[in-house]
Amino acid sequence: MNAKRRAISVLIGAANSMASELLSAALNRQSHIRVVGTATTALDLLKSVQSLDPDVVLINATLADGPLSGYGALRRIHDSFPEVKPILMLDSTEPHSVVDAFRSGAKGVFATSQSAFKVLCRCVDRVYAGHIWANCFELAAVMDAFSQLAPLRVVNADGMRLLTKREEDVVRLLAEGMQ
């Protein structure tokens, strides 16, 4: 690394303080990465983005606010701070989770259960440099989503479904008939 290069400032959003502190300590051992803050809730994460102006935000899909709350925080960060480069950290990369991450504004997805810490550092480097981070299977899921009618999933801010499977089928059939 070039010694004159400015360190990449990173903000971490995780479900609990211990996870944030452990990840922060590990990242801070990298000479080119500087963790500027941590947050456990979506609101704290948004406030931290505004006050700390990080280059990259690492967001767990689940924050202390509840399951999938990281997606809502990701959307709000993407809408309010378009210059920030968010990475969504997923426990597993189910195709719908990956597609939802990129639809919500992620510049990268990182499967915590399938990758090593060294790969996370490379992910931060590449996303900071303006690249999109996804492996070939994750990219295939995104490309498949582009080639299909977007699935109808009406959810509230916490990611909970508002329609039954049958109601979604009826709405999807109506939408298909209108094309």
PDB file of N, CA, C and O in Angstrom, residues 116-172:
ATOM      1  N   ALA A 116     -13.614 -15.334   4.778  1.00  0.00           N
ATOM      2  CA  ALA A 116     -12.641 -15.040   5.824  1.00  0.00           C
ATOM      3  C   ALA A 116     -12.496 -13.530   6.021  1.00  0.00           C
ATOM      4  O   ALA A 116     -12.890 -12.734   5.164  1.00  0.00           O
ATOM      5  N   PHE A 117     -11.900 -13.155   7.151  1.00  0.00           N
ATOM      6  CA  PHE A 117     -11.700 -11.737   7.466  1.00  0.00           C
ATOM      7  C   PHE A 117     -10.874 -11.044   6.392  1.00  0.00           C
ATOM      8  O   PHE A 117     -11.147  -9.903   6.027  1.00  0.00           O
ATOM      9  N   LYS A 118      -9.864 -11.710   5.890  1.00  0.00           N
ATOM     10  CA  LYS A 118      -9.018 -11.134   4.836  1.00  0.00           C
ATOM     11  C   LYS A 118      -9.859 -10.749   3.611  1.00  0.00           C
ATOM     12  O   LYS A 118      -9.607  -9.725   2.973  1.00  0.00           O
ATOM     13  N   VAL A 119     -10.877 -11.548   3.328  1.00  0.00           N
ATOM     14  CA  VAL A 119     -11.763 -11.257   2.189  1.00  0.00           C
ATOM     15  C   VAL A 119     -12.615 -10.023   2.495  1.00  0.00           C
ATOM     16  O   VAL A 119     -12.870  -9.206   1.607  1.00  0.00           O
ATOM     17  N   LEU A 120     -13.026  -9.856   3.750  1.00  0.00           N
ATOM     18  CA  LEU A 120     -13.774  -8.655   4.127  1.00  0.00           C
ATOM     19  C   LEU A 120     -12.924  -7.404   3.896  1.00  0.00           C
ATOM     20  O   LEU A 120     -13.419  -6.401   3.383  1.00  0.00           O
ATOM     21  N   CYS A 121     -11.663  -7.460   4.256  1.00  0.00           N
ATOM     22  CA  CYS A 121     -10.769  -6.312   4.028  1.00  0.00           C
ATOM     23  C   CYS A 121     -10.669  -5.995   2.540  1.00  0.00           C
ATOM     24  O   CYS A 121     -10.699  -4.826   2.142  1.00  0.00           O
ATOM     25  N   ARG A 122     -10.562  -7.021   1.723  1.00  0.00           N
ATOM     26  CA  ARG A 122     -10.511  -6.813   0.263  1.00  0.00           C
ATOM     27  C   ARG A 122     -11.830  -6.229  -0.234  1.00  0.00           C
ATOM     28  O   ARG A 122     -11.843  -5.343  -1.081  1.00  0.00           O
ATOM     29  N   CYS A 123     -12.940  -6.702   0.321  1.00  0.00           N
ATOM     30  CA  CYS A 123     -14.261  -6.168  -0.032  1.00  0.00           C
ATOM     31  C   CYS A 123     -14.314  -4.665   0.265  1.00  0.00           C
ATOM     32  O   CYS A 123     -14.749  -3.879  -0.580  1.00  0.00           O
ATOM     33  N   VAL A 124     -13.871  -4.263   1.448  1.00  0.00           N
ATOM     34  CA  VAL A 124     -13.862  -2.838   1.822  1.00  0.00           C
ATOM     35  C   VAL A 124     -12.991  -2.048   0.843  1.00  0.00           C
ATOM     36  O   VAL A 124     -13.398  -0.991   0.353  1.00  0.00           O
ATOM     37  N   ASP A 125     -11.818  -2.572   0.523  1.00  0.00           N
ATOM     38  CA  ASP A 125     -10.912  -1.907  -0.428  1.00  0.00           C
ATOM     39  C   ASP A 125     -11.581  -1.710  -1.788  1.00  0.00           C
ATOM     40  O   ASP A 125     -11.527  -0.623  -2.361  1.00  0.00           O
ATOM     41  N   ARG A 126     -12.168  -2.758  -2.301  1.00  0.00           N
ATOM     42  CA  ARG A 126     -12.747  -2.726  -3.652  1.00  0.00           C
ATOM     43  C   ARG A 126     -13.975  -1.814  -3.710  1.00  0.00           C
ATOM     44  O   ARG A 126     -14.134  -1.045  -4.656  1.00  0.00           O
ATOM     45  N   VAL A 127     -14.830  -1.886  -2.710  1.00  0.00           N
ATOM     46  CA  VAL A 127     -16.018  -1.026  -2.697  1.00  0.00           C
ATOM     47  C   VAL A 127     -15.590   0.437  -2.558  1.00  0.00           C
ATOM     48  O   VAL A 127     -16.114   1.307  -3.250  1.00  0.00           O
ATOM     49  N   TYR A 128     -14.617   0.700  -1.706  1.00  0.00           N
ATOM     50  CA  TYR A 128     -14.107   2.061  -1.562  1.00  0.00           C
ATOM     51  C   TYR A 128     -13.558   2.586  -2.889  1.00  0.00           C
ATOM     52  O   TYR A 128     -13.729   3.752  -3.234  1.00  0.00           O
ATOM     53  N   ALA A 129     -12.947   1.703  -3.671  1.00  0.00           N
ATOM     54  CA  ALA A 129     -12.370   2.085  -4.969  1.00  0.00           C
ATOM     55  C   ALA A 129     -13.427   2.253  -6.060  1.00  0.00           C
ATOM     56  O   ALA A 129     -13.097   2.610  -7.184  1.00  0.00           O
ATOM     57  N   GLY A 130     -14.690   1.999  -5.710  1.00  0.00           N
ATOM     58  CA  GLY A 130     -15.766   2.214  -6.680  1.00  0.00           C
ATOM     59  C   GLY A 130     -16.275   0.964  -7.358  1.00  0.00           C
ATOM     60  O   GLY A 130     -17.117   1.035  -8.250  1.00  0.00           O
ATOM     61  N   HIS A 131     -15.816  -0.195  -6.931  1.00  0.00           N
ATOM     62  CA  HIS A 131     -16.261  -1.452  -7.526  1.00  0.00           C
ATOM     63  C   HIS A 131     -17.492  -1.981  -6.796  1.00  0.00           C
ATOM     64  O   HIS A 131     -17.771  -1.590  -5.667  1.00  0.00           O
ATOM     65  N   ILE A 132     -18.176  -2.910  -7.439  1.00  0.00           N
ATOM     66  CA  ILE A 132     -19.277  -3.638  -6.820  1.00  0.00           C
ATOM     67  C   ILE A 132     -18.701  -4.956  -6.318  1.00  0.00           C
ATOM     68  O   ILE A 132     -17.927  -5.606  -7.019  1.00  0.00           O
ATOM     69  N   TRP A 133     -19.069  -5.360  -5.100  1.00  0.00           N
ATOM     70  CA  TRP A 133     -18.539  -6.597  -4.537  1.00  0.00           C
ATOM     71  C   TRP A 133     -19.647  -7.647  -4.463  1.00  0.00           C
ATOM     72  O   TRP A 133     -20.631  -7.482  -3.743  1.00  0.00           O
ATOM     73  N   ALA A 134     -19.489  -8.709  -5.241  1.00  0.00           N
ATOM     74  CA  ALA A 134     -20.387  -9.860  -5.216  1.00  0.00           C
ATOM     75  C   ALA A 134     -19.653 -11.013  -5.871  1.00  0.00           C
ATOM     76  O   ALA A 134     -18.908 -10.806  -6.828  1.00  0.00           O
ATOM     77  N   ASN A 135     -19.868 -12.225  -5.367  1.00  0.00           N
ATOM     78  CA  ASN A 135     -19.244 -13.362  -6.034  1.00  0.00           C
ATOM     79  C   ASN A 135     -20.097 -13.765  -7.235  1.00  0.00           C
ATOM     80  O   ASN A 135     -21.166 -13.188  -7.483  1.00  0.00           O
ATOM     81  N   CYS A 136     -19.649 -14.742  -7.978  1.00  0.00           N
ATOM     82  CA  CYS A 136     -20.343 -15.086  -9.226  1.00  0.00           C
ATOM     83  C   CYS A 136     -21.764 -15.594  -8.977  1.00  0.00           C
ATOM     84  O   CYS A 136     -22.673 -15.317  -9.771  1.00  0.00           O
ATOM     85  N   PHE A 137     -22.001 -16.299  -7.885  1.00  0.00           N
ATOM     86  CA  PHE A 137     -23.348 -16.798  -7.595  1.00  0.00           C
ATOM     87  C   PHE A 137     -24.285 -15.650  -7.204  1.00  0.00           C
ATOM     88  O   PHE A 137     -25.451 -15.619  -7.595  1.00  0.00           O
ATOM     89  N   GLU A 138     -23.755 -14.716  -6.419  1.00  0.00           N
ATOM     90  CA  GLU A 138     -24.551 -13.555  -6.022  1.00  0.00           C
ATOM     91  C   GLU A 138     -24.868 -12.683  -7.236  1.00  0.00           C
ATOM     92  O   GLU A 138     -26.000 -12.217  -7.391  1.00  0.00           O
ATOM     93  N   LEU A 139     -23.884 -12.506  -8.101  1.00  0.00           N
ATOM     94  CA  LEU A 139     -24.101 -11.735  -9.326  1.00  0.00           C
ATOM     95  C   LEU A 139     -25.126 -12.421 -10.228  1.00  0.00           C
ATOM     96  O   LEU A 139     -25.980 -11.756 -10.816  1.00  0.00           O
ATOM     97  N   ALA A 140     -25.085 -13.737 -10.304  1.00  0.00           N
ATOM     98  CA  ALA A 140     -26.065 -14.485 -11.105  1.00  0.00           C
ATOM     99  C   ALA A 140     -27.481 -14.264 -10.565  1.00  0.00           C
ATOM    100  O   ALA A 140     -28.430 -14.118 -11.341  1.00  0.00           O
ATOM    101  N   ALA A 141     -27.625 -14.202  -9.252  1.00  0.00           N
ATOM    102  CA  ALA A 141     -28.944 -13.958  -8.651  1.00  0.00           C
ATOM    103  C   ALA A 141     -29.467 -12.579  -9.044  1.00  0.00           C
ATOM    104  O   ALA A 141     -30.647 -12.415  -9.365  1.00  0.00           O
ATOM    105  N   VAL A 142     -28.581 -11.587  -9.041  1.00  0.00           N
ATOM    106  CA  VAL A 142     -28.976 -10.231  -9.431  1.00  0.00           C
ATOM    107  C   VAL A 142     -29.361 -10.200 -10.909  1.00  0.00           C
ATOM    108  O   VAL A 142     -30.383  -9.617 -11.287  1.00  0.00           O
ATOM    109  N   MET A 143     -28.575 -10.851 -11.740  1.00  0.00           N
ATOM    110  CA  MET A 143     -28.867 -10.865 -13.180  1.00  0.00           C
ATOM    111  C   MET A 143     -30.180 -11.599 -13.458  1.00  0.00           C
ATOM    112  O   MET A 143     -30.962 -11.178 -14.315  1.00  0.00           O
ATOM    113  N   ASP A 144     -30.439 -12.688 -12.756  1.00  0.00           N
ATOM    114  CA  ASP A 144     -31.714 -13.394 -12.913  1.00  0.00           C
ATOM    115  C   ASP A 144     -32.883 -12.506 -12.524  1.00  0.00           C
ATOM    116  O   ASP A 144     -33.930 -12.521 -13.166  1.00  0.00           O
ATOM    117  N   ALA A 145     -32.700 -11.715 -11.467  1.00  0.00           N
ATOM    118  CA  ALA A 145     -33.769 -10.818 -11.025  1.00  0.00           C
ATOM    119  C   ALA A 145     -34.071  -9.761 -12.086  1.00  0.00           C
ATOM    120  O   ALA A 145     -35.224  -9.374 -12.273  1.00  0.00           O
ATOM    121  N   PHE A 146     -33.045  -9.291 -12.793  1.00  0.00           N
ATOM    122  CA  PHE A 146     -33.262  -8.311 -13.854  1.00  0.00           C
ATOM    123  C   PHE A 146     -34.062  -8.892 -15.009  1.00  0.00           C
ATOM    124  O   PHE A 146     -34.779  -8.177 -15.692  1.00  0.00           O
ATOM    125  N   SER A 147     -33.918 -10.183 -15.230  1.00  0.00           N
ATOM    126  CA  SER A 147     -34.578 -10.790 -16.383  1.00  0.00           C
ATOM    127  C   SER A 147     -35.999 -11.248 -16.077  1.00  0.00           C
ATOM    128  O   SER A 147     -36.687 -11.754 -16.940  1.00  0.00           O
ATOM    129  N   GLN A 148     -36.457 -11.081 -14.858  1.00  0.00           N
ATOM    130  CA  GLN A 148     -37.794 -11.508 -14.457  1.00  0.00           C
ATOM    131  C   GLN A 148     -38.612 -10.315 -13.993  1.00  0.00           C
ATOM    132  O   GLN A 148     -38.073  -9.277 -13.637  1.00  0.00           O
ATOM    133  N   LEU A 149     -39.905 -10.523 -13.989  1.00  0.00           N
ATOM    134  CA  LEU A 149     -40.783  -9.531 -13.384  1.00  0.00           C
ATOM    135  C   LEU A 149     -40.431  -9.483 -11.901  1.00  0.00           C
ATOM    136  O   LEU A 149     -40.260 -10.523 -11.269  1.00  0.00           O
ATOM    137  N   ALA A 150     -40.261  -8.312 -11.366  1.00  0.00           N
ATOM    138  CA  ALA A 150     -39.886  -8.178  -9.959  1.00  0.00           C
ATOM    139  C   ALA A 150     -40.906  -8.895  -9.084  1.00  0.00           C
ATOM    140  O   ALA A 150     -42.115  -8.727  -9.262  1.00  0.00           O
ATOM    141  N   PRO A 151     -40.427  -9.715  -8.148  1.00  0.00           N
ATOM    142  CA  PRO A 151     -41.370 -10.424  -7.282  1.00  0.00           C
ATOM    143  C   PRO A 151     -42.104  -9.427  -6.387  1.00  0.00           C
ATOM    144  O   PRO A 151     -41.515  -8.450  -5.933  1.00  0.00           O
ATOM    145  N   LEU A 152     -43.346  -9.692  -6.175  1.00  0.00           N
ATOM    146  CA  LEU A 152     -44.145  -8.824  -5.335  1.00  0.00           C
ATOM    147  C   LEU A 152     -44.002  -9.292  -3.898  1.00  0.00           C
ATOM    148  O   LEU A 152     -44.352 -10.417  -3.568  1.00  0.00           O
ATOM    149  N   ARG A 153     -43.426  -8.440  -3.079  1.00  0.00           N
ATOM    150  CA  ARG A 153     -43.327  -8.732  -1.656  1.00  0.00           C
ATOM    151  C   ARG A 153     -43.611  -7.436  -0.925  1.00  0.00           C
ATOM    152  O   ARG A 153     -42.750  -6.570  -0.849  1.00  0.00           O
ATOM    153  N   VAL A 154     -44.801  -7.322  -0.435  1.00  0.00           N
ATOM    154  CA  VAL A 154     -45.187  -6.131   0.305  1.00  0.00           C
ATOM    155  C   VAL A 154     -44.806  -6.365   1.759  1.00  0.00           C
ATOM    156  O   VAL A 154     -45.314  -7.272   2.410  1.00  0.00           O
ATOM    157  N   VAL A 155     -43.870  -5.522   2.246  1.00  0.00           N
ATOM    158  CA  VAL A 155     -43.379  -5.674   3.608  1.00  0.00           C
ATOM    159  C   VAL A 155     -43.417  -4.329   4.322  1.00  0.00           C
ATOM    160  O   VAL A 155     -43.392  -3.279   3.689  1.00  0.00           O
ATOM    161  N   ASN A 156     -43.465  -4.396   5.645  1.00  0.00           N
ATOM    162  CA  ASN A 156     -43.397  -3.158   6.426  1.00  0.00           C
ATOM    163  C   ASN A 156     -41.932  -2.794   6.656  1.00  0.00           C
ATOM    164  O   ASN A 156     -41.031  -3.456   6.142  1.00  0.00           O
ATOM    165  N   ALA A 157     -41.672  -1.774   7.433  1.00  0.00           N
ATOM    166  CA  ALA A 157     -40.311  -1.281   7.655  1.00  0.00           C
ATOM    167  C   ALA A 157     -39.413  -2.319   8.326  1.00  0.00           C
ATOM    168  O   ALA A 157     -38.203  -2.273   8.196  1.00  0.00           O
ATOM    169  N   ASP A 158     -40.011  -3.281   9.033  1.00  0.00           N
ATOM    170  CA  ASP A 158     -39.227  -4.323   9.698  1.00  0.00           C
ATOM    171  C   ASP A 158     -39.028  -5.556   8.824  1.00  0.00           C
ATOM    172  O   ASP A 158     -38.452  -6.546   9.267  1.00  0.00           O
ATOM    173  N   GLY A 159     -39.523  -5.507   7.590  1.00  0.00           N
ATOM    174  CA  GLY A 159     -39.358  -6.632   6.682  1.00  0.00           C
ATOM    175  C   GLY A 159     -40.412  -7.720   6.838  1.00  0.00           C
ATOM    176  O   GLY A 159     -40.307  -8.776   6.230  1.00  0.00           O
ATOM    177  N   MET A 160     -41.435  -7.470   7.627  1.00  0.00           N
ATOM    178  CA  MET A 160     -42.495  -8.462   7.831  1.00  0.00           C
ATOM    179  C   MET A 160     -43.502  -8.356   6.690  1.00  0.00           C
ATOM    180  O   MET A 160     -43.923  -7.265   6.305  1.00  0.00           O
ATOM    181  N   ARG A 161     -43.893  -9.503   6.155  1.00  0.00           N
ATOM    182  CA  ARG A 161     -44.849  -9.536   5.042  1.00  0.00           C
ATOM    183  C   ARG A 161     -46.218  -9.013   5.480  1.00  0.00           C
ATOM    184  O   ARG A 161     -46.699  -9.338   6.554  1.00  0.00           O
ATOM    185  N   LEU A 162     -46.826  -8.222   4.596  1.00  0.00           N
ATOM    186  CA  LEU A 162     -48.139  -7.660   4.889  1.00  0.00           C
ATOM    187  C   LEU A 162     -49.255  -8.404   4.171  1.00  0.00           C
ATOM    188  O   LEU A 162     -50.422  -8.228   4.498  1.00  0.00           O
ATOM    189  N   LEU A 163     -48.893  -9.183   3.161  1.00  0.00           N
ATOM    190  CA  LEU A 163     -49.879  -9.961   2.412  1.00  0.00           C
ATOM    191  C   LEU A 163     -49.591 -11.452   2.584  1.00  0.00           C
ATOM    192  O   LEU A 163     -48.436 -11.854   2.724  1.00  0.00           O
ATOM    193  N   THR A 164     -50.652 -12.251   2.523  1.00  0.00           N
ATOM    194  CA  THR A 164     -50.446 -13.696   2.535  1.00  0.00           C
ATOM    195  C   THR A 164     -49.893 -14.120   1.187  1.00  0.00           C
ATOM    196  O   THR A 164     -49.928 -13.359   0.212  1.00  0.00           O
ATOM    197  N   LYS A 165     -49.403 -15.342   1.120  1.00  0.00           N
ATOM    198  CA  LYS A 165     -48.874 -15.872  -0.141  1.00  0.00           C
ATOM    199  C   LYS A 165     -49.957 -15.821  -1.217  1.00  0.00           C
ATOM    200  O   LYS A 165     -49.709 -15.441  -2.356  1.00  0.00           O
ATOM    201  N   ARG A 166     -51.159 -16.180  -0.880  1.00  0.00           N
ATOM    202  CA  ARG A 166     -52.269 -16.177  -1.845  1.00  0.00           C
ATOM    203  C   ARG A 166     -52.582 -14.756  -2.312  1.00  0.00           C
ATOM    204  O   ARG A 166     -52.806 -14.511  -3.494  1.00  0.00           O
ATOM    205  N   GLU A 167     -52.591 -13.793  -1.392  1.00  0.00           N
ATOM    206  CA  GLU A 167     -52.833 -12.399  -1.772  1.00  0.00           C
ATOM    207  C   GLU A 167     -51.745 -11.895  -2.717  1.00  0.00           C
ATOM    208  O   GLU A 167     -52.032 -11.189  -3.690  1.00  0.00           O
ATOM    209  N   GLU A 168     -50.501 -12.263  -2.435  1.00  0.00           N
ATOM    210  CA  GLU A 168     -49.405 -11.875  -3.330  1.00  0.00           C
ATOM    211  C   GLU A 168     -49.593 -12.478  -4.717  1.00  0.00           C
ATOM    212  O   GLU A 168     -49.351 -11.815  -5.728  1.00  0.00           O
ATOM    213  N   ASP A 169     -50.032 -13.750  -4.772  1.00  0.00           N
ATOM    214  CA  ASP A 169     -50.280 -14.407  -6.067  1.00  0.00           C
ATOM    215  C   ASP A 169     -51.365 -13.673  -6.857  1.00  0.00           C
ATOM    216  O   ASP A 169     -51.230 -13.467  -8.064  1.00  0.00           O
ATOM    217  N   VAL A 170     -52.424 -13.284  -6.191  1.00  0.00           N
ATOM    218  CA  VAL A 170     -53.518 -12.571  -6.864  1.00  0.00           C
ATOM    219  C   VAL A 170     -53.022 -11.232  -7.415  1.00  0.00           C
ATOM    220  O   VAL A 170     -53.274 -10.887  -8.578  1.00  0.00           O
ATOM    221  N   VAL A 171     -52.286 -10.474  -6.611  1.00  0.00           N
ATOM    222  CA  VAL A 171     -51.762  -9.174  -7.063  1.00  0.00           C
ATOM    223  C   VAL A 171     -50.784  -9.370  -8.216  1.00  0.00           C
ATOM    224  O   VAL A 171     -50.819  -8.631  -9.202  1.00  0.00           O
ATOM    225  N   ARG A 172     -49.923 -10.394  -8.130  1.00  0.00           N
ATOM    226  CA  ARG A 172     -48.961 -10.663  -9.204  1.00  0.00           C
ATOM    227  C   ARG A 172     -49.699 -11.010 -10.502  1.00  0.00           C
ATOM    228  O   ARG A 172     -49.352 -10.510 -11.575  1.00  0.00           O
TER     229      ARG A 172
END
